[in-house]
């Protein structure tokens, strides 16, 4: 709005100078108010004002779009944990989106599990769940300290590749199930979330 006001003030000054030139007594009768030169000057000035208003409007729209792009870039940098130019950030964000979509597909197809085995050893019990022969999930319960639960996931890579030939499924499974790490859970609600995947 400030830019529009500034442009308007400049145009007013310009118009005043043109009008004062038109009102000078040295000009002929044809150039006085109502004459063809006066009318032509007013038309040109109005056209210029409209053009400047459109340009200012487009500049403001461009500025708003650039600000939105910058805000989106900052959000994606924070979400994807990367820094760089906008094309690199978008590329990584698209890769993560594809990965999440693959994980969603895998999650839908692998969400059913069956109890494979319960292993007893001293004060611990290992509960092994089988997710369609694609993933084995081992839940370790410490009977002396029920507040301590551990979950580990083992992928069956060749079966995963056969079941999902069109995807980078092993990577997606590893990402979705956090197969490379043992996870410590603090309560049964967390365990329920892990087994529902």
Short mmCIF file of N, CA and C in Angstrom, two decimals:
data_model
loop_
_atom_site.label_atom_id
_atom_site.label_comp_id
_atom_site.label_asym_id
_atom_site.label_seq_id
_atom_site.Cartn_x
_atom_site.Cartn_y
_atom_site.Cartn_z
N UNK A 1 0.83 -1.19 0.00
CA UNK A 1 0.00 0.00 0.00
C UNK A 1 0.87 1.25 0.00
N UNK A 2 1.98 1.18 0.72
CA UNK A 2 2.88 2.33 0.77
C UNK A 2 3.45 2.61 -0.61
N UNK A 3 3.78 1.54 -1.34
CA UNK A 3 4.31 1.72 -2.69
C UNK A 3 3.25 2.34 -3.60
N UNK A 4 2.01 1.88 -3.46
CA UNK A 4 0.93 2.46 -4.27
C UNK A 4 0.76 3.94 -3.97
N UNK A 5 0.82 4.31 -2.70
CA UNK A 5 0.71 5.73 -2.33
C UNK A 5 1.85 6.53 -2.92
N UNK A 6 3.05 6.00 -2.83
CA UNK A 6 4.22 6.70 -3.35
C UNK A 6 4.10 6.89 -4.86
N UNK A 7 3.67 5.84 -5.56
CA UNK A 7 3.49 5.94 -7.01
C UNK A 7 2.40 6.96 -7.32
N UNK A 8 1.33 6.95 -6.53
CA UNK A 8 0.24 7.91 -6.74
C UNK A 8 0.71 9.34 -6.55
N UNK A 9 1.52 9.58 -5.53
CA UNK A 9 2.07 10.93 -5.27
C UNK A 9 2.95 11.38 -6.43
N UNK A 10 3.80 10.49 -6.91
CA UNK A 10 4.66 10.83 -8.04
C UNK A 10 3.82 11.16 -9.28
N UNK A 11 2.79 10.37 -9.52
CA UNK A 11 1.93 10.63 -10.67
C UNK A 11 1.20 11.96 -10.53
N UNK A 12 0.76 12.28 -9.31
CA UNK A 12 0.09 13.56 -9.08
C UNK A 12 1.04 14.73 -9.39
N UNK A 13 2.26 14.62 -8.93
CA UNK A 13 3.25 15.67 -9.22
C UNK A 13 3.47 15.80 -10.72
N UNK A 14 3.56 14.65 -11.37
CA UNK A 14 3.77 14.65 -12.81
C UNK A 14 2.58 15.31 -13.52
N UNK A 15 1.37 14.95 -13.09
CA UNK A 15 0.17 15.54 -13.70
C UNK A 15 0.09 17.04 -13.45
N UNK A 16 0.43 17.47 -12.23
CA UNK A 16 0.41 18.90 -11.93
C UNK A 16 1.35 19.66 -12.84
N UNK A 17 2.55 19.11 -13.04
CA UNK A 17 3.51 19.80 -13.91
C UNK A 17 2.99 19.85 -15.34
N UNK A 18 2.36 18.79 -15.80
CA UNK A 18 1.83 18.77 -17.17
C UNK A 18 0.66 19.74 -17.31
N UNK A 19 -0.20 19.75 -16.30
CA UNK A 19 -1.35 20.66 -16.35
C UNK A 19 -0.89 22.11 -16.32
N UNK A 20 0.11 22.40 -15.48
CA UNK A 20 0.60 23.78 -15.42
C UNK A 20 1.23 24.19 -16.76
N UNK A 21 1.86 23.23 -17.44
CA UNK A 21 2.42 23.53 -18.76
C UNK A 21 1.29 23.82 -19.75
N UNK A 22 0.20 23.11 -19.64
CA UNK A 22 -0.92 23.30 -20.56
C UNK A 22 -1.64 24.62 -20.31
N UNK A 23 -1.60 25.13 -19.10
CA UNK A 23 -2.32 26.35 -18.76
C UNK A 23 -1.50 27.61 -19.03
N UNK A 24 -0.28 27.49 -19.45
CA UNK A 24 0.54 28.68 -19.71
C UNK A 24 -0.12 29.52 -20.82
N UNK A 25 -0.11 30.82 -20.63
CA UNK A 25 -0.77 31.69 -21.62
C UNK A 25 -0.06 31.72 -22.97
N UNK A 26 1.20 31.26 -23.05
CA UNK A 26 1.92 31.34 -24.31
C UNK A 26 1.42 30.30 -25.30
N UNK A 27 0.69 29.32 -24.79
CA UNK A 27 0.22 28.29 -25.71
C UNK A 27 -0.95 28.83 -26.51
N UNK A 28 -1.12 28.28 -27.67
CA UNK A 28 -2.21 28.72 -28.53
C UNK A 28 -3.55 28.21 -28.05
N UNK A 29 -4.60 28.67 -28.67
CA UNK A 29 -5.96 28.31 -28.28
C UNK A 29 -6.21 26.82 -28.46
N UNK A 30 -5.55 26.22 -29.45
CA UNK A 30 -5.76 24.80 -29.71
C UNK A 30 -5.17 23.94 -28.59
N UNK A 31 -4.22 24.53 -27.85
CA UNK A 31 -3.58 23.74 -26.80
C UNK A 31 -4.19 24.03 -25.43
N UNK A 32 -5.13 24.92 -25.35
CA UNK A 32 -5.77 25.24 -24.08
C UNK A 32 -6.72 24.12 -23.69
N UNK A 33 -7.26 24.27 -22.47
CA UNK A 33 -8.17 23.26 -21.95
C UNK A 33 -9.29 23.03 -22.95
N UNK A 34 -9.52 21.74 -23.22
CA UNK A 34 -10.54 21.39 -24.19
C UNK A 34 -9.98 21.19 -25.57
N UNK A 35 -8.72 21.61 -25.79
CA UNK A 35 -8.10 21.44 -27.08
C UNK A 35 -7.62 20.02 -27.29
N UNK A 36 -7.25 19.66 -28.53
CA UNK A 36 -6.86 18.28 -28.83
C UNK A 36 -5.58 17.84 -28.09
N UNK A 37 -4.60 18.73 -27.92
CA UNK A 37 -3.36 18.35 -27.24
C UNK A 37 -3.64 18.07 -25.77
N UNK A 38 -4.48 18.88 -25.16
CA UNK A 38 -4.83 18.69 -23.75
C UNK A 38 -5.53 17.34 -23.56
N UNK A 39 -6.47 17.03 -24.40
CA UNK A 39 -7.21 15.76 -24.32
C UNK A 39 -6.26 14.58 -24.53
N UNK A 40 -5.37 14.70 -25.51
CA UNK A 40 -4.42 13.62 -25.80
C UNK A 40 -3.49 13.41 -24.61
N UNK A 41 -3.04 14.50 -23.99
CA UNK A 41 -2.15 14.40 -22.83
C UNK A 41 -2.87 13.72 -21.67
N UNK A 42 -4.12 14.09 -21.43
CA UNK A 42 -4.89 13.47 -20.36
C UNK A 42 -5.08 11.97 -20.61
N UNK A 43 -5.36 11.60 -21.85
CA UNK A 43 -5.54 10.18 -22.19
C UNK A 43 -4.23 9.42 -21.96
N UNK A 44 -3.11 9.98 -22.43
CA UNK A 44 -1.82 9.33 -22.22
C UNK A 44 -1.50 9.19 -20.73
N UNK A 45 -1.81 10.25 -19.97
CA UNK A 45 -1.55 10.22 -18.53
C UNK A 45 -2.41 9.15 -17.85
N UNK A 46 -3.67 9.07 -18.23
CA UNK A 46 -4.56 8.05 -17.65
C UNK A 46 -4.07 6.65 -18.01
N UNK A 47 -3.68 6.47 -19.26
CA UNK A 47 -3.14 5.17 -19.68
C UNK A 47 -1.89 4.82 -18.87
N UNK A 48 -1.03 5.82 -18.67
CA UNK A 48 0.19 5.59 -17.91
C UNK A 48 -0.14 5.24 -16.46
N UNK A 49 -1.12 5.95 -15.88
CA UNK A 49 -1.54 5.65 -14.51
C UNK A 49 -2.07 4.23 -14.39
N UNK A 50 -2.91 3.82 -15.34
CA UNK A 50 -3.45 2.45 -15.33
C UNK A 50 -2.32 1.44 -15.48
N UNK A 51 -1.39 1.72 -16.39
CA UNK A 51 -0.25 0.82 -16.59
C UNK A 51 0.60 0.71 -15.34
N UNK A 52 0.86 1.87 -14.71
CA UNK A 52 1.65 1.85 -13.47
C UNK A 52 0.93 1.11 -12.36
N UNK A 53 -0.39 1.29 -12.29
CA UNK A 53 -1.16 0.57 -11.26
C UNK A 53 -1.08 -0.93 -11.49
N UNK A 54 -1.17 -1.36 -12.76
CA UNK A 54 -1.06 -2.79 -13.07
C UNK A 54 0.33 -3.32 -12.72
N UNK A 55 1.35 -2.54 -13.08
CA UNK A 55 2.73 -2.95 -12.77
C UNK A 55 2.92 -3.07 -11.26
N UNK A 56 2.43 -2.07 -10.54
CA UNK A 56 2.55 -2.11 -9.08
C UNK A 56 1.81 -3.32 -8.51
N UNK A 57 0.62 -3.59 -9.03
CA UNK A 57 -0.16 -4.75 -8.58
C UNK A 57 0.61 -6.05 -8.84
N UNK A 58 1.20 -6.16 -10.03
CA UNK A 58 1.96 -7.37 -10.39
C UNK A 58 3.21 -7.50 -9.51
N UNK A 59 3.87 -6.37 -9.22
CA UNK A 59 5.05 -6.41 -8.35
C UNK A 59 4.67 -6.89 -6.96
N UNK A 60 3.53 -6.40 -6.45
CA UNK A 60 3.08 -6.84 -5.13
C UNK A 60 2.74 -8.33 -5.13
N UNK A 61 2.06 -8.79 -6.20
CA UNK A 61 1.72 -10.21 -6.31
C UNK A 61 2.99 -11.05 -6.37
N UNK A 62 3.97 -10.60 -7.16
CA UNK A 62 5.24 -11.31 -7.26
C UNK A 62 5.95 -11.36 -5.91
N UNK A 63 5.93 -10.24 -5.21
CA UNK A 63 6.55 -10.18 -3.89
C UNK A 63 5.88 -11.16 -2.93
N UNK A 64 4.55 -11.24 -2.97
CA UNK A 64 3.83 -12.18 -2.11
C UNK A 64 4.17 -13.62 -2.46
N UNK A 65 4.25 -13.93 -3.75
CA UNK A 65 4.60 -15.29 -4.19
C UNK A 65 6.01 -15.63 -3.76
N UNK A 66 6.94 -14.69 -3.93
CA UNK A 66 8.32 -14.94 -3.50
C UNK A 66 8.39 -15.18 -2.00
N UNK A 67 7.60 -14.45 -1.23
CA UNK A 67 7.58 -14.65 0.23
C UNK A 67 7.01 -16.03 0.57
N UNK A 68 5.96 -16.45 -0.15
CA UNK A 68 5.40 -17.78 0.09
C UNK A 68 6.41 -18.87 -0.25
N UNK A 69 7.13 -18.70 -1.35
CA UNK A 69 8.15 -19.68 -1.75
C UNK A 69 9.24 -19.75 -0.68
N UNK A 70 9.66 -18.61 -0.18
CA UNK A 70 10.70 -18.58 0.85
C UNK A 70 10.20 -19.24 2.14
N UNK A 71 8.96 -18.96 2.53
CA UNK A 71 8.39 -19.60 3.72
C UNK A 71 8.29 -21.11 3.55
N UNK A 72 7.86 -21.55 2.36
CA UNK A 72 7.78 -22.98 2.07
C UNK A 72 9.16 -23.62 2.12
N UNK A 73 10.14 -22.94 1.56
CA UNK A 73 11.52 -23.46 1.57
C UNK A 73 12.01 -23.62 3.01
N UNK A 74 11.76 -22.61 3.84
CA UNK A 74 12.19 -22.67 5.24
C UNK A 74 11.50 -23.84 5.95
N UNK A 75 10.20 -24.01 5.70
CA UNK A 75 9.47 -25.12 6.33
C UNK A 75 10.02 -26.46 5.88
N UNK A 76 10.27 -26.60 4.58
CA UNK A 76 10.80 -27.86 4.07
C UNK A 76 12.21 -28.12 4.59
N UNK A 77 13.02 -27.06 4.68
CA UNK A 77 14.37 -27.23 5.24
C UNK A 77 14.29 -27.76 6.67
N UNK A 78 13.37 -27.19 7.43
CA UNK A 78 13.21 -27.62 8.83
C UNK A 78 12.67 -29.05 8.88
N UNK A 79 11.65 -29.35 8.08
CA UNK A 79 11.01 -30.66 8.10
C UNK A 79 11.94 -31.75 7.57
N UNK A 80 12.65 -31.46 6.49
CA UNK A 80 13.54 -32.46 5.86
C UNK A 80 14.94 -32.44 6.46
N UNK A 81 15.21 -31.47 7.32
CA UNK A 81 16.51 -31.38 7.98
C UNK A 81 17.65 -31.16 6.99
N UNK A 82 17.46 -30.27 6.02
CA UNK A 82 18.52 -29.98 5.04
C UNK A 82 18.61 -28.48 4.83
N UNK A 83 19.71 -28.07 4.24
CA UNK A 83 19.91 -26.68 3.82
C UNK A 83 20.31 -26.69 2.36
N UNK A 84 20.04 -25.61 1.67
CA UNK A 84 20.45 -25.51 0.28
C UNK A 84 19.52 -24.61 -0.50
N UNK A 85 19.71 -24.62 -1.81
CA UNK A 85 18.86 -23.80 -2.66
C UNK A 85 17.50 -24.50 -2.80
N UNK A 86 16.54 -23.78 -3.35
CA UNK A 86 15.16 -24.25 -3.40
C UNK A 86 15.02 -25.52 -4.22
N UNK A 87 15.78 -25.68 -5.30
CA UNK A 87 15.65 -26.89 -6.12
C UNK A 87 16.12 -28.12 -5.36
N UNK A 88 17.18 -27.99 -4.58
CA UNK A 88 17.68 -29.12 -3.78
C UNK A 88 16.69 -29.48 -2.68
N UNK A 89 16.14 -28.46 -2.02
CA UNK A 89 15.16 -28.70 -0.96
C UNK A 89 13.93 -29.40 -1.52
N UNK A 90 13.45 -28.95 -2.68
CA UNK A 90 12.28 -29.57 -3.30
C UNK A 90 12.57 -31.01 -3.71
N UNK A 91 13.77 -31.27 -4.23
CA UNK A 91 14.12 -32.63 -4.64
C UNK A 91 14.09 -33.58 -3.43
N UNK A 92 14.69 -33.16 -2.33
CA UNK A 92 14.72 -33.99 -1.13
C UNK A 92 13.30 -34.17 -0.57
N UNK A 93 12.51 -33.10 -0.59
CA UNK A 93 11.13 -33.20 -0.09
C UNK A 93 10.31 -34.17 -0.93
N UNK A 94 10.49 -34.13 -2.26
CA UNK A 94 9.79 -35.08 -3.13
C UNK A 94 10.21 -36.51 -2.84
N UNK A 95 11.51 -36.72 -2.61
CA UNK A 95 11.99 -38.07 -2.28
C UNK A 95 11.37 -38.56 -0.98
N UNK A 96 11.30 -37.69 0.01
CA UNK A 96 10.71 -38.09 1.29
C UNK A 96 9.21 -38.36 1.14
N UNK A 97 8.54 -37.59 0.30
CA UNK A 97 7.12 -37.81 0.07
C UNK A 97 6.90 -39.17 -0.60
N UNK A 98 7.73 -39.49 -1.60
CA UNK A 98 7.64 -40.81 -2.23
C UNK A 98 7.88 -41.91 -1.21
N UNK A 99 8.88 -41.72 -0.36
CA UNK A 99 9.19 -42.72 0.66
C UNK A 99 8.01 -42.90 1.60
N UNK A 100 7.39 -41.82 2.00
CA UNK A 100 6.23 -41.92 2.90
C UNK A 100 5.07 -42.63 2.22
N UNK A 101 4.85 -42.35 0.93
CA UNK A 101 3.79 -43.05 0.21
C UNK A 101 4.08 -44.54 0.11
N UNK A 102 5.33 -44.88 -0.16
CA UNK A 102 5.70 -46.29 -0.21
C UNK A 102 5.49 -46.93 1.16
N UNK A 103 5.85 -46.21 2.21
CA UNK A 103 5.67 -46.74 3.56
C UNK A 103 4.19 -46.96 3.87
N UNK A 104 3.34 -46.06 3.40
CA UNK A 104 1.91 -46.20 3.63
C UNK A 104 1.38 -47.46 2.95
N UNK A 105 1.81 -47.70 1.70
CA UNK A 105 1.40 -48.90 0.98
C UNK A 105 1.88 -50.15 1.72
N UNK A 106 3.13 -50.14 2.10
CA UNK A 106 3.70 -51.29 2.82
C UNK A 106 2.97 -51.49 4.15
N UNK A 107 2.72 -50.41 4.84
CA UNK A 107 2.03 -50.50 6.13
C UNK A 107 0.66 -51.14 5.98
N UNK A 108 -0.07 -50.76 4.93
CA UNK A 108 -1.39 -51.33 4.70
C UNK A 108 -1.30 -52.83 4.42
N UNK A 109 -0.31 -53.23 3.65
CA UNK A 109 -0.20 -54.63 3.26
C UNK A 109 0.44 -55.50 4.33
N UNK A 110 1.21 -54.93 5.22
CA UNK A 110 1.94 -55.73 6.20
C UNK A 110 1.41 -55.56 7.62
N UNK A 111 0.24 -54.97 7.78
CA UNK A 111 -0.21 -54.65 9.12
C UNK A 111 -0.73 -55.86 9.90
N UNK A 112 -0.98 -56.97 9.26
CA UNK A 112 -1.45 -58.16 9.96
C UNK A 112 -0.28 -58.98 10.44
N UNK A 113 -0.29 -59.36 11.70
CA UNK A 113 0.78 -60.17 12.24
C UNK A 113 0.20 -61.40 12.91
N UNK A 114 1.05 -62.37 13.08
CA UNK A 114 0.68 -63.57 13.83
C UNK A 114 1.79 -63.88 14.82
N UNK A 115 1.40 -64.50 15.90
CA UNK A 115 2.37 -64.88 16.92
C UNK A 115 3.20 -66.04 16.40
N UNK A 116 4.49 -65.85 16.31
CA UNK A 116 5.37 -66.90 15.81
C UNK A 116 5.91 -67.75 16.95
N UNK A 117 6.34 -67.10 18.03
CA UNK A 117 6.97 -67.87 19.10
C UNK A 117 7.03 -67.03 20.38
N UNK A 118 7.09 -67.73 21.52
CA UNK A 118 7.37 -67.10 22.81
C UNK A 118 8.55 -67.86 23.40
N UNK A 119 9.61 -67.15 23.65
CA UNK A 119 10.83 -67.77 24.17
C UNK A 119 10.99 -67.34 25.63
N UNK A 120 11.15 -68.35 26.52
CA UNK A 120 11.34 -68.06 27.94
C UNK A 120 12.81 -68.20 28.29
N UNK A 121 13.34 -67.23 28.99
CA UNK A 121 14.71 -67.30 29.48
C UNK A 121 14.81 -66.47 30.76
N UNK A 122 15.24 -67.11 31.79
CA UNK A 122 15.38 -66.53 33.13
C UNK A 122 14.22 -65.59 33.47
N UNK A 123 14.50 -64.30 33.66
CA UNK A 123 13.46 -63.32 34.00
C UNK A 123 12.92 -62.59 32.78
N UNK A 124 13.16 -63.12 31.61
CA UNK A 124 12.74 -62.44 30.38
C UNK A 124 11.88 -63.35 29.53
N UNK A 125 11.04 -62.70 28.74
CA UNK A 125 10.24 -63.41 27.74
C UNK A 125 10.40 -62.67 26.42
N UNK A 126 10.64 -63.43 25.37
CA UNK A 126 10.72 -62.87 24.02
C UNK A 126 9.46 -63.28 23.28
N UNK A 127 8.71 -62.31 22.84
CA UNK A 127 7.51 -62.56 22.03
C UNK A 127 7.89 -62.19 20.61
N UNK A 128 7.73 -63.16 19.70
CA UNK A 128 8.13 -62.93 18.31
C UNK A 128 6.88 -62.90 17.44
N UNK A 129 6.69 -61.78 16.75
CA UNK A 129 5.55 -61.59 15.86
C UNK A 129 6.03 -61.66 14.42
N UNK A 130 5.24 -62.32 13.58
CA UNK A 130 5.57 -62.47 12.16
C UNK A 130 4.58 -61.63 11.34
N UNK A 131 5.12 -60.70 10.59
CA UNK A 131 4.30 -59.86 9.71
C UNK A 131 4.42 -60.39 8.29
N UNK A 132 3.55 -61.32 7.94
CA UNK A 132 3.45 -61.88 6.58
C UNK A 132 4.79 -62.36 6.02
N UNK A 133 5.63 -62.90 6.84
CA UNK A 133 6.95 -63.40 6.43
C UNK A 133 7.83 -62.31 5.81
N UNK A 134 7.52 -61.06 6.11
CA UNK A 134 8.33 -59.94 5.61
C UNK A 134 9.16 -59.32 6.73
N UNK A 135 8.66 -59.44 7.94
CA UNK A 135 9.29 -58.79 9.08
C UNK A 135 9.03 -59.62 10.32
N UNK A 136 10.05 -59.80 11.11
CA UNK A 136 9.90 -60.42 12.43
C UNK A 136 10.13 -59.34 13.47
N UNK A 137 9.20 -59.24 14.39
CA UNK A 137 9.32 -58.24 15.46
C UNK A 137 9.49 -58.98 16.78
N UNK A 138 10.58 -58.68 17.46
CA UNK A 138 10.87 -59.33 18.74
C UNK A 138 10.61 -58.31 19.85
N UNK A 139 9.74 -58.71 20.78
CA UNK A 139 9.43 -57.87 21.94
C UNK A 139 10.02 -58.57 23.16
N UNK A 140 10.91 -57.90 23.84
CA UNK A 140 11.60 -58.48 25.00
C UNK A 140 10.99 -57.86 26.26
N UNK A 141 10.39 -58.74 27.08
CA UNK A 141 9.77 -58.32 28.33
C UNK A 141 10.67 -58.73 29.48
N UNK A 142 11.00 -57.81 30.33
CA UNK A 142 11.78 -58.10 31.52
C UNK A 142 10.80 -58.28 32.67
N UNK A 143 10.64 -59.52 33.17
CA UNK A 143 9.64 -59.80 34.19
C UNK A 143 9.97 -59.15 35.53
N UNK A 144 11.23 -58.97 35.82
CA UNK A 144 11.60 -58.34 37.09
C UNK A 144 11.37 -56.83 37.07
N UNK A 145 11.36 -56.25 35.89
CA UNK A 145 11.13 -54.80 35.74
C UNK A 145 10.18 -54.60 34.56
N UNK A 146 8.87 -54.66 34.83
CA UNK A 146 7.87 -54.59 33.75
C UNK A 146 7.84 -53.23 33.05
N UNK A 147 8.51 -52.25 33.62
CA UNK A 147 8.52 -50.94 32.97
C UNK A 147 9.51 -50.90 31.80
N UNK A 148 10.29 -51.98 31.64
CA UNK A 148 11.28 -52.00 30.57
C UNK A 148 10.85 -52.97 29.49
N UNK A 149 10.61 -52.44 28.31
CA UNK A 149 10.27 -53.23 27.13
C UNK A 149 11.22 -52.85 26.01
N UNK A 150 11.68 -53.84 25.27
CA UNK A 150 12.52 -53.57 24.11
C UNK A 150 11.87 -54.19 22.89
N UNK A 151 11.96 -53.49 21.77
CA UNK A 151 11.43 -54.00 20.50
C UNK A 151 12.53 -53.92 19.46
N UNK A 152 12.70 -55.02 18.73
CA UNK A 152 13.64 -55.00 17.60
C UNK A 152 12.95 -55.64 16.41
N UNK A 153 13.26 -55.14 15.24
CA UNK A 153 12.66 -55.62 14.00
C UNK A 153 13.73 -56.21 13.10
N UNK A 154 13.41 -57.35 12.49
CA UNK A 154 14.32 -58.00 11.54
C UNK A 154 13.62 -58.12 10.20
N UNK A 155 14.23 -57.56 9.18
CA UNK A 155 13.65 -57.61 7.84
C UNK A 155 14.07 -58.87 7.11
N UNK A 156 13.17 -59.37 6.26
CA UNK A 156 13.48 -60.49 5.38
C UNK A 156 13.59 -59.92 3.97
N UNK A 157 14.79 -59.43 3.65
CA UNK A 157 15.03 -58.64 2.44
C UNK A 157 14.60 -59.28 1.14
N UNK A 158 14.94 -60.56 0.92
CA UNK A 158 14.60 -61.19 -0.37
C UNK A 158 13.10 -61.34 -0.52
N UNK A 159 12.41 -61.67 0.56
CA UNK A 159 10.95 -61.81 0.48
C UNK A 159 10.28 -60.45 0.27
N UNK A 160 10.86 -59.44 0.85
CA UNK A 160 10.33 -58.08 0.67
C UNK A 160 10.45 -57.67 -0.79
N UNK A 161 11.61 -57.89 -1.39
CA UNK A 161 11.82 -57.52 -2.80
C UNK A 161 10.88 -58.28 -3.72
N UNK A 162 10.61 -59.55 -3.42
CA UNK A 162 9.67 -60.33 -4.23
C UNK A 162 8.24 -59.83 -4.08
N UNK A 163 7.87 -59.46 -2.85
CA UNK A 163 6.50 -59.01 -2.59
C UNK A 163 6.23 -57.62 -3.16
N UNK A 164 7.25 -56.78 -3.22
CA UNK A 164 7.09 -55.40 -3.70
C UNK A 164 8.14 -55.10 -4.76
N UNK A 165 8.00 -55.68 -5.96
CA UNK A 165 9.06 -55.53 -6.97
C UNK A 165 9.19 -54.12 -7.54
N UNK A 166 8.15 -53.32 -7.52
CA UNK A 166 8.18 -52.00 -8.15
C UNK A 166 8.63 -50.89 -7.21
N UNK A 167 8.96 -51.24 -5.98
CA UNK A 167 9.35 -50.23 -5.00
C UNK A 167 10.75 -50.50 -4.48
N UNK A 168 11.34 -49.49 -3.89
CA UNK A 168 12.57 -49.71 -3.13
C UNK A 168 12.12 -50.13 -1.73
N UNK A 169 11.53 -51.31 -1.68
CA UNK A 169 10.79 -51.73 -0.50
C UNK A 169 11.68 -51.97 0.71
N UNK A 170 12.87 -52.50 0.51
CA UNK A 170 13.73 -52.77 1.66
C UNK A 170 14.08 -51.47 2.39
N UNK A 171 14.37 -50.44 1.63
CA UNK A 171 14.68 -49.13 2.23
C UNK A 171 13.44 -48.58 2.93
N UNK A 172 12.28 -48.72 2.28
CA UNK A 172 11.04 -48.22 2.88
C UNK A 172 10.70 -48.99 4.15
N UNK A 173 10.84 -50.32 4.11
CA UNK A 173 10.60 -51.12 5.31
C UNK A 173 11.54 -50.69 6.44
N UNK A 174 12.80 -50.53 6.11
CA UNK A 174 13.78 -50.13 7.11
C UNK A 174 13.42 -48.78 7.73
N UNK A 175 12.98 -47.85 6.88
CA UNK A 175 12.58 -46.52 7.34
C UNK A 175 11.32 -46.60 8.20
N UNK A 176 10.33 -47.36 7.75
CA UNK A 176 9.05 -47.44 8.43
C UNK A 176 9.16 -48.15 9.77
N UNK A 177 9.86 -49.27 9.79
CA UNK A 177 9.92 -50.10 11.00
C UNK A 177 11.16 -49.84 11.84
N UNK A 178 12.00 -48.91 11.40
CA UNK A 178 13.25 -48.60 12.12
C UNK A 178 13.99 -49.89 12.44
N UNK A 179 14.26 -50.66 11.39
CA UNK A 179 14.79 -52.01 11.53
C UNK A 179 16.22 -52.04 12.05
N UNK A 180 16.94 -50.97 11.92
CA UNK A 180 18.35 -50.97 12.31
C UNK A 180 18.58 -50.71 13.79
N UNK A 181 17.54 -50.38 14.53
CA UNK A 181 17.76 -49.98 15.91
C UNK A 181 16.83 -50.72 16.86
N UNK A 182 17.32 -50.99 18.06
CA UNK A 182 16.48 -51.52 19.13
C UNK A 182 15.80 -50.34 19.80
N UNK A 183 14.52 -50.51 20.08
CA UNK A 183 13.77 -49.41 20.66
C UNK A 183 13.33 -49.77 22.07
N UNK A 184 13.55 -48.87 22.97
CA UNK A 184 13.12 -49.07 24.36
C UNK A 184 11.77 -48.39 24.53
N UNK A 185 10.82 -49.12 25.06
CA UNK A 185 9.48 -48.58 25.27
C UNK A 185 9.23 -48.47 26.77
N UNK A 186 8.46 -47.46 27.13
CA UNK A 186 8.25 -47.20 28.55
C UNK A 186 6.94 -47.76 29.08
N UNK A 187 5.97 -48.01 28.18
CA UNK A 187 4.69 -48.50 28.67
C UNK A 187 3.99 -49.37 27.63
N UNK A 188 2.88 -49.96 28.03
CA UNK A 188 2.15 -50.86 27.14
C UNK A 188 1.47 -50.12 25.99
N UNK A 189 1.13 -48.87 26.20
CA UNK A 189 0.52 -48.09 25.12
C UNK A 189 1.50 -47.93 23.96
N UNK A 190 2.75 -47.68 24.28
CA UNK A 190 3.79 -47.58 23.24
C UNK A 190 3.96 -48.92 22.54
N UNK A 191 3.90 -50.01 23.31
CA UNK A 191 4.00 -51.34 22.72
C UNK A 191 2.84 -51.60 21.77
N UNK A 192 1.66 -51.19 22.16
CA UNK A 192 0.49 -51.37 21.30
C UNK A 192 0.66 -50.62 19.99
N UNK A 193 1.19 -49.42 20.04
CA UNK A 193 1.44 -48.66 18.81
C UNK A 193 2.45 -49.36 17.93
N UNK A 194 3.49 -49.93 18.54
CA UNK A 194 4.54 -50.61 17.76
C UNK A 194 4.01 -51.86 17.08
N UNK A 195 3.14 -52.61 17.77
CA UNK A 195 2.64 -53.85 17.17
C UNK A 195 1.52 -53.59 16.19
N UNK A 196 0.88 -52.42 16.26
CA UNK A 196 -0.14 -52.07 15.27
C UNK A 196 0.49 -51.47 14.04
N UNK A 197 1.68 -50.99 14.17
CA UNK A 197 2.45 -50.34 13.12
C UNK A 197 1.54 -49.55 12.30
#
